[in-house]
Amino acid sequence: MIICGLKLTHDGGLAVLEDGRLVAVAELEKRDNNPRHAPLDRAETITEILAELGYGADDVDVFAVDGWHAGELTLSLGGTDVPIAVAPYHERTAAQRADQAYEFDGLPVGGRPRRYVSYHHATDHLFSAYCASPFAAAGQPALVLVWDGGMLPLLYEVRPGPVRVISHGPLLPVYGNAFAEFCGQFAEFADEFATEQRRWGRTRPSAVAGKAMAYAGLGTDVPELHGPIGALLDTVAPMAIDGGARVARRLLSERDRLAPGLSDADLIATFQDYLGACLVEAFKELVPGLPADAARNLCLAGGCALNIKWNSALRRSGLFEQVWVPPFPNDAGSALGAAMSHHARHAATPEVRWNVYSGAEATVGALPPGWTCAPCSPAGLGDLLAETGEPVIVMHGRAELGPRALGHRSILAPATDAAMKDRLNRMKGRESYRPVAPICLEERAAEVFTPGGTDPYMLFEHRLRPGWAARVPAVVHLDGTARLQTISATAEPVLTEVLRRYAASTGVPVLANTSANRPGRGFFPDVAAAAAWGGAEHIWHDGRLYRAPGAR
């Protein structure tokens, strides 16, 4: 069966599954230097992408469209908006099952209207996490927490063979956008958040959430304030979608009484850790009453699963044998989730065979004048990084899925000088407090980091072991943590060769890694776009090194 999953709204994309195998995912923000969160809003684009992947619309057995708030979207066809009915954002009545399929007619793809199916947005998050998880591969049940910006944290139990989804309802009475709403009331983020609200309302992800997670590193959690914050939530914002904003405004209006002497960063760090502690406590109360086989395994999905503090708090809690977060937990995974939702309902097994590097191939394009090109092996790239100490844009193979750059659309640089973090942030036009991540050989991760181990998708925090913070200061965040990505020779032989050669020269199995993109844009789609940006003098693309005019 060939299933084409579609996400039409922000973070738009198209995914193709064929007989339980992921063929490819096309994220609109990673095409043609598009803005971040770009929608898939043209029917012609669907046909174009399918053709690039070697499919015609008639080859597709099922089109599955991600659900949304109003139950109706529009898709442009020849400049005219065509109404597209979709499933609700999530189940709202007892009669609506979590995995309910909604069948419709009229998807204008490939020259004619087509029949299609749609699943709840929450359901697509649920299956994007579960079907890609090691639990599905092992035929095990699992809990799945879906917490997206416009919803409460919804807890599900998934049992395979045939798949059954059991809803356990909201875990907390707090909407997923509460952290962004809270932080948007502080001076550091107020203008940006107000601009987002005027332009998009609450229907699009806020850039404030990710920045504020980094900004919190300037402050310290104050546990004594957790109780007053909880009381404010109960009194001023019970079940309100703008609850975070209401709490922040009340807290700021009574700051001298409630939080004397605390900085904005302290308050943001405290609210973030308060929400993480609430998650852990809610699970402590609930897990003993759940089936033991499912409660061993936890999947996290939705935009809130990008918060590494909350992910790490759940993993440290000891409540679960394994906590799994896919590399695409936010809406970047919704097209794939729509396809997986249909697969899970109809295939013999919910497991999907997939690889994180299933995006578009990098191309070269027309380079600016003066750029030169010469062969360069992965080992040669490791030597270049060791010898020059300069950042290199790496565009290798197919792009990684999701919002994290995982070495295929990355800027790699030595991490041995603390100034490198500031340099990379200046190159990218980012705030000085924003961290860059470490990419480390899996075989040596436990030597450098704690807990170390295997973390290939940069979704949990680690701390540096004694002596290592001074050796790789560029990847140590302000609070002493690091958002680690590990690589292995089995999963990523090319990057492993780069790092092994670099480590052989320097004794350091770690490089700094940040995404290769312009501010507010998706990853560079080709070498030409990276060269035109001008942020780095070297670009490595699949065995060839491109040099800017005058680069050594």
mmCIF file of C-alpha atoms in Angstrom, residues 56-214:
data_model
loop_
_atom_site.group_PDB
_atom_site.id
_atom_site.type_symbol
_atom_site.label_atom_id
_atom_site.label_comp_id
_atom_site.label_asym_id
_atom_site.label_seq_id
_atom_site.Cartn_x
_atom_site.Cartn_y
_atom_site.Cartn_z
ATOM 1 C CA GLY A 56 2.061 10.024 -9.885
ATOM 2 C CA ALA A 57 -1.118 10.856 -7.994
ATOM 3 C CA ASP A 58 -2.716 7.708 -9.413
ATOM 4 C CA ASP A 59 0.031 5.589 -7.823
ATOM 5 C CA VAL A 60 -1.114 6.610 -4.348
ATOM 6 C CA ASP A 61 -3.583 4.231 -2.719
ATOM 7 C CA VAL A 62 -4.557 6.557 0.126
ATOM 8 C CA PHE A 63 -4.110 10.273 0.774
ATOM 9 C CA ALA A 64 -4.180 10.984 4.533
ATOM 10 C CA VAL A 65 -4.562 14.610 5.639
ATOM 11 C CA ASP A 66 -3.653 15.918 9.079
ATOM 12 C CA GLY A 67 -6.601 17.238 11.106
ATOM 13 C CA TRP A 68 -6.933 20.821 12.324
ATOM 14 C CA HIS A 69 -8.859 23.168 14.589
ATOM 15 C CA ALA A 70 -11.771 24.332 12.454
ATOM 16 C CA GLY A 71 -12.323 21.025 10.662
ATOM 17 C CA GLU A 72 -11.827 22.773 7.320
ATOM 18 C CA LEU A 73 -8.803 24.136 5.446
ATOM 19 C CA THR A 74 -8.196 25.518 1.980
ATOM 20 C CA LEU A 75 -5.805 24.368 -0.730
ATOM 21 C CA SER A 76 -4.985 26.631 -3.646
ATOM 22 C CA LEU A 77 -5.503 25.182 -7.117
ATOM 23 C CA GLY A 78 -4.627 27.454 -10.013
ATOM 24 C CA GLY A 79 -4.902 30.431 -7.688
ATOM 25 C CA THR A 80 -8.393 29.492 -6.466
ATOM 26 C CA ASP A 81 -8.953 28.304 -2.900
ATOM 27 C CA VAL A 82 -10.572 24.876 -2.661
ATOM 28 C CA PRO A 83 -12.184 23.973 0.712
ATOM 29 C CA ILE A 84 -10.734 20.825 2.277
ATOM 30 C CA ALA A 85 -12.646 19.182 5.129
ATOM 31 C CA VAL A 86 -10.408 17.584 7.775
ATOM 32 C CA ALA A 87 -10.719 15.794 11.092
ATOM 33 C CA PRO A 88 -10.962 17.841 14.311
ATOM 34 C CA TYR A 89 -7.770 18.848 16.115
ATOM 35 C CA HIS A 90 -8.382 16.113 18.681
ATOM 36 C CA GLU A 91 -11.317 14.068 19.931
ATOM 37 C CA ARG A 92 -13.819 16.248 21.780
ATOM 38 C CA THR A 93 -16.707 13.905 22.592
ATOM 39 C CA ALA A 94 -17.048 10.395 23.938
ATOM 40 C CA ALA A 95 -18.284 9.317 20.524
ATOM 41 C CA GLN A 96 -15.030 10.355 18.824
ATOM 42 C CA ARG A 97 -12.351 7.676 19.134
ATOM 43 C CA ALA A 98 -8.733 8.775 19.353
ATOM 44 C CA ASP A 99 -7.883 6.836 16.185
ATOM 45 C CA GLN A 100 -11.107 7.610 14.326
ATOM 46 C CA ALA A 101 -10.835 7.965 10.537
ATOM 47 C CA TYR A 102 -12.837 10.649 8.739
ATOM 48 C CA GLU A 103 -13.446 10.044 5.036
ATOM 49 C CA PHE A 104 -13.975 12.884 2.567
ATOM 50 C CA ASP A 105 -14.056 13.666 -1.142
ATOM 51 C CA GLY A 106 -12.528 16.499 -3.116
ATOM 52 C CA LEU A 107 -8.747 16.602 -2.642
ATOM 53 C CA PRO A 108 -7.620 18.354 -5.877
ATOM 54 C CA VAL A 109 -4.434 16.466 -6.762
ATOM 55 C CA GLY A 110 -3.252 15.165 -10.115
ATOM 56 C CA GLY A 111 -5.917 16.742 -12.257
ATOM 57 C CA ARG A 112 -9.065 15.570 -10.476
ATOM 58 C CA PRO A 113 -10.765 15.565 -7.058
ATOM 59 C CA ARG A 114 -9.843 12.524 -4.992
ATOM 60 C CA ARG A 115 -11.211 10.673 -2.012
ATOM 61 C CA TYR A 116 -9.050 11.001 1.108
ATOM 62 C CA VAL A 117 -8.983 10.209 4.802
ATOM 63 C CA SER A 118 -8.156 12.478 7.736
ATOM 64 C CA TYR A 119 -7.172 11.816 11.348
ATOM 65 C CA HIS A 120 -7.085 14.046 14.403
ATOM 66 C CA HIS A 121 -3.968 16.187 14.677
ATOM 67 C CA ALA A 122 -3.363 14.599 18.089
ATOM 68 C CA THR A 123 -3.692 11.127 16.569
ATOM 69 C CA ASP A 124 -1.068 11.922 13.946
ATOM 70 C CA HIS A 125 1.339 13.014 16.684
ATOM 71 C CA LEU A 126 0.505 9.842 18.614
ATOM 72 C CA PHE A 127 1.310 7.500 15.728
ATOM 73 C CA SER A 128 4.305 9.496 14.489
ATOM 74 C CA ALA A 129 5.876 8.691 17.852
ATOM 75 C CA TYR A 130 4.614 5.148 18.395
ATOM 76 C CA CYS A 131 5.035 3.699 14.883
ATOM 77 C CA ALA A 132 8.627 4.968 14.744
ATOM 78 C CA SER A 133 9.435 3.756 18.253
ATOM 79 C CA PRO A 134 11.420 0.718 19.362
ATOM 80 C CA PHE A 135 8.243 -0.413 21.132
ATOM 81 C CA ALA A 136 6.317 -0.809 17.882
ATOM 82 C CA ALA A 137 9.297 -2.639 16.374
ATOM 83 C CA ALA A 138 9.295 -5.052 19.339
ATOM 84 C CA GLY A 139 5.512 -5.506 19.342
ATOM 85 C CA GLN A 140 5.209 -3.890 22.785
ATOM 86 C CA PRO A 141 2.511 -1.587 24.150
ATOM 87 C CA ALA A 142 3.421 1.889 25.294
ATOM 88 C CA LEU A 143 2.071 5.077 26.779
ATOM 89 C CA VAL A 144 2.094 8.097 24.477
ATOM 90 C CA LEU A 145 1.888 11.640 25.823
ATOM 91 C CA VAL A 146 0.776 14.122 23.150
ATOM 92 C CA TRP A 147 1.244 17.752 24.202
ATOM 93 C CA ASP A 148 1.013 20.298 21.423
ATOM 94 C CA GLY A 149 0.584 24.052 21.658
ATOM 95 C CA GLY A 150 -3.186 24.147 21.328
ATOM 96 C CA MET A 151 -4.061 21.213 23.557
ATOM 97 C CA LEU A 152 -3.815 19.874 27.079
ATOM 98 C CA PRO A 153 -1.283 17.048 27.605
ATOM 99 C CA LEU A 154 -3.282 14.026 26.406
ATOM 100 C CA LEU A 155 -2.204 10.576 27.551
ATOM 101 C CA TYR A 156 -2.889 7.474 25.468
ATOM 102 C CA GLU A 157 -2.113 3.791 25.752
ATOM 103 C CA VAL A 158 -1.309 2.003 22.502
ATOM 104 C CA ARG A 159 -1.581 -1.759 22.292
ATOM 105 C CA PRO A 160 -0.392 -3.472 19.092
ATOM 106 C CA GLY A 161 -1.758 -6.414 17.090
ATOM 107 C CA PRO A 162 -4.330 -5.239 16.035
ATOM 108 C CA VAL A 163 -3.714 -1.701 17.211
ATOM 109 C CA ARG A 164 -5.959 -0.375 19.954
ATOM 110 C CA VAL A 165 -5.728 3.143 21.361
ATOM 111 C CA ILE A 166 -7.025 3.774 24.870
ATOM 112 C CA SER A 167 -7.414 7.376 25.986
ATOM 113 C CA HIS A 168 -6.525 8.247 29.578
ATOM 114 C CA GLY A 169 -7.505 11.896 29.133
ATOM 115 C CA PRO A 170 -5.569 15.073 30.015
ATOM 116 C CA LEU A 171 -2.621 14.669 32.348
ATOM 117 C CA LEU A 172 -2.619 18.343 33.408
ATOM 118 C CA PRO A 173 -5.003 21.287 32.959
ATOM 119 C CA VAL A 174 -2.302 23.301 31.144
ATOM 120 C CA TYR A 175 -2.172 24.040 27.422
ATOM 121 C CA GLY A 176 1.048 23.322 25.585
ATOM 122 C CA ASN A 177 1.645 26.935 24.656
ATOM 123 C CA ALA A 178 1.677 27.983 28.342
ATOM 124 C CA PHE A 179 5.465 28.289 28.477
ATOM 125 C CA ALA A 180 5.652 30.505 25.375
ATOM 126 C CA GLU A 181 2.705 32.579 26.620
ATOM 127 C CA PHE A 182 4.364 33.027 30.022
ATOM 128 C CA CYS A 183 7.732 34.017 28.569
ATOM 129 C CA GLY A 184 6.123 36.346 26.043
ATOM 130 C CA GLN A 185 5.176 38.728 28.865
ATOM 131 C CA PHE A 186 8.808 39.477 29.767
ATOM 132 C CA ALA A 187 10.882 42.274 28.252
ATOM 133 C CA GLU A 188 13.270 39.936 26.408
ATOM 134 C CA PHE A 189 10.425 38.417 24.366
ATOM 135 C CA ALA A 190 7.476 40.823 24.623
ATOM 136 C CA ASP A 191 7.888 42.540 21.242
ATOM 137 C CA GLU A 192 8.495 39.317 19.342
ATOM 138 C CA PHE A 193 5.607 37.539 21.018
ATOM 139 C CA ALA A 194 3.205 40.433 20.434
ATOM 140 C CA THR A 195 4.181 40.486 16.757
ATOM 141 C CA GLU A 196 3.547 36.732 16.488
ATOM 142 C CA GLN A 197 0.167 37.085 18.140
ATOM 143 C CA ARG A 198 -0.902 39.884 15.789
ATOM 144 C CA ARG A 199 0.223 37.936 12.744
ATOM 145 C CA TRP A 200 -0.668 34.343 13.597
ATOM 146 C CA GLY A 201 -2.714 34.259 16.796
ATOM 147 C CA ARG A 202 -2.262 30.938 18.561
ATOM 148 C CA THR A 203 -2.406 28.780 15.447
ATOM 149 C CA ARG A 204 1.319 28.773 14.712
ATOM 150 C CA PRO A 205 4.329 27.732 16.842
ATOM 151 C CA SER A 206 5.989 30.546 18.749
ATOM 152 C CA ALA A 207 9.709 31.040 18.258
ATOM 153 C CA VAL A 208 9.721 32.350 21.818
ATOM 154 C CA ALA A 209 9.479 28.864 23.352
ATOM 155 C CA GLY A 210 12.818 27.634 22.025
ATOM 156 C CA LYS A 211 14.608 30.883 22.758
ATOM 157 C CA ALA A 212 13.163 31.043 26.259
ATOM 158 C CA MET A 213 14.312 27.500 26.982
ATOM 159 C CA ALA A 214 17.839 28.759 26.264
#
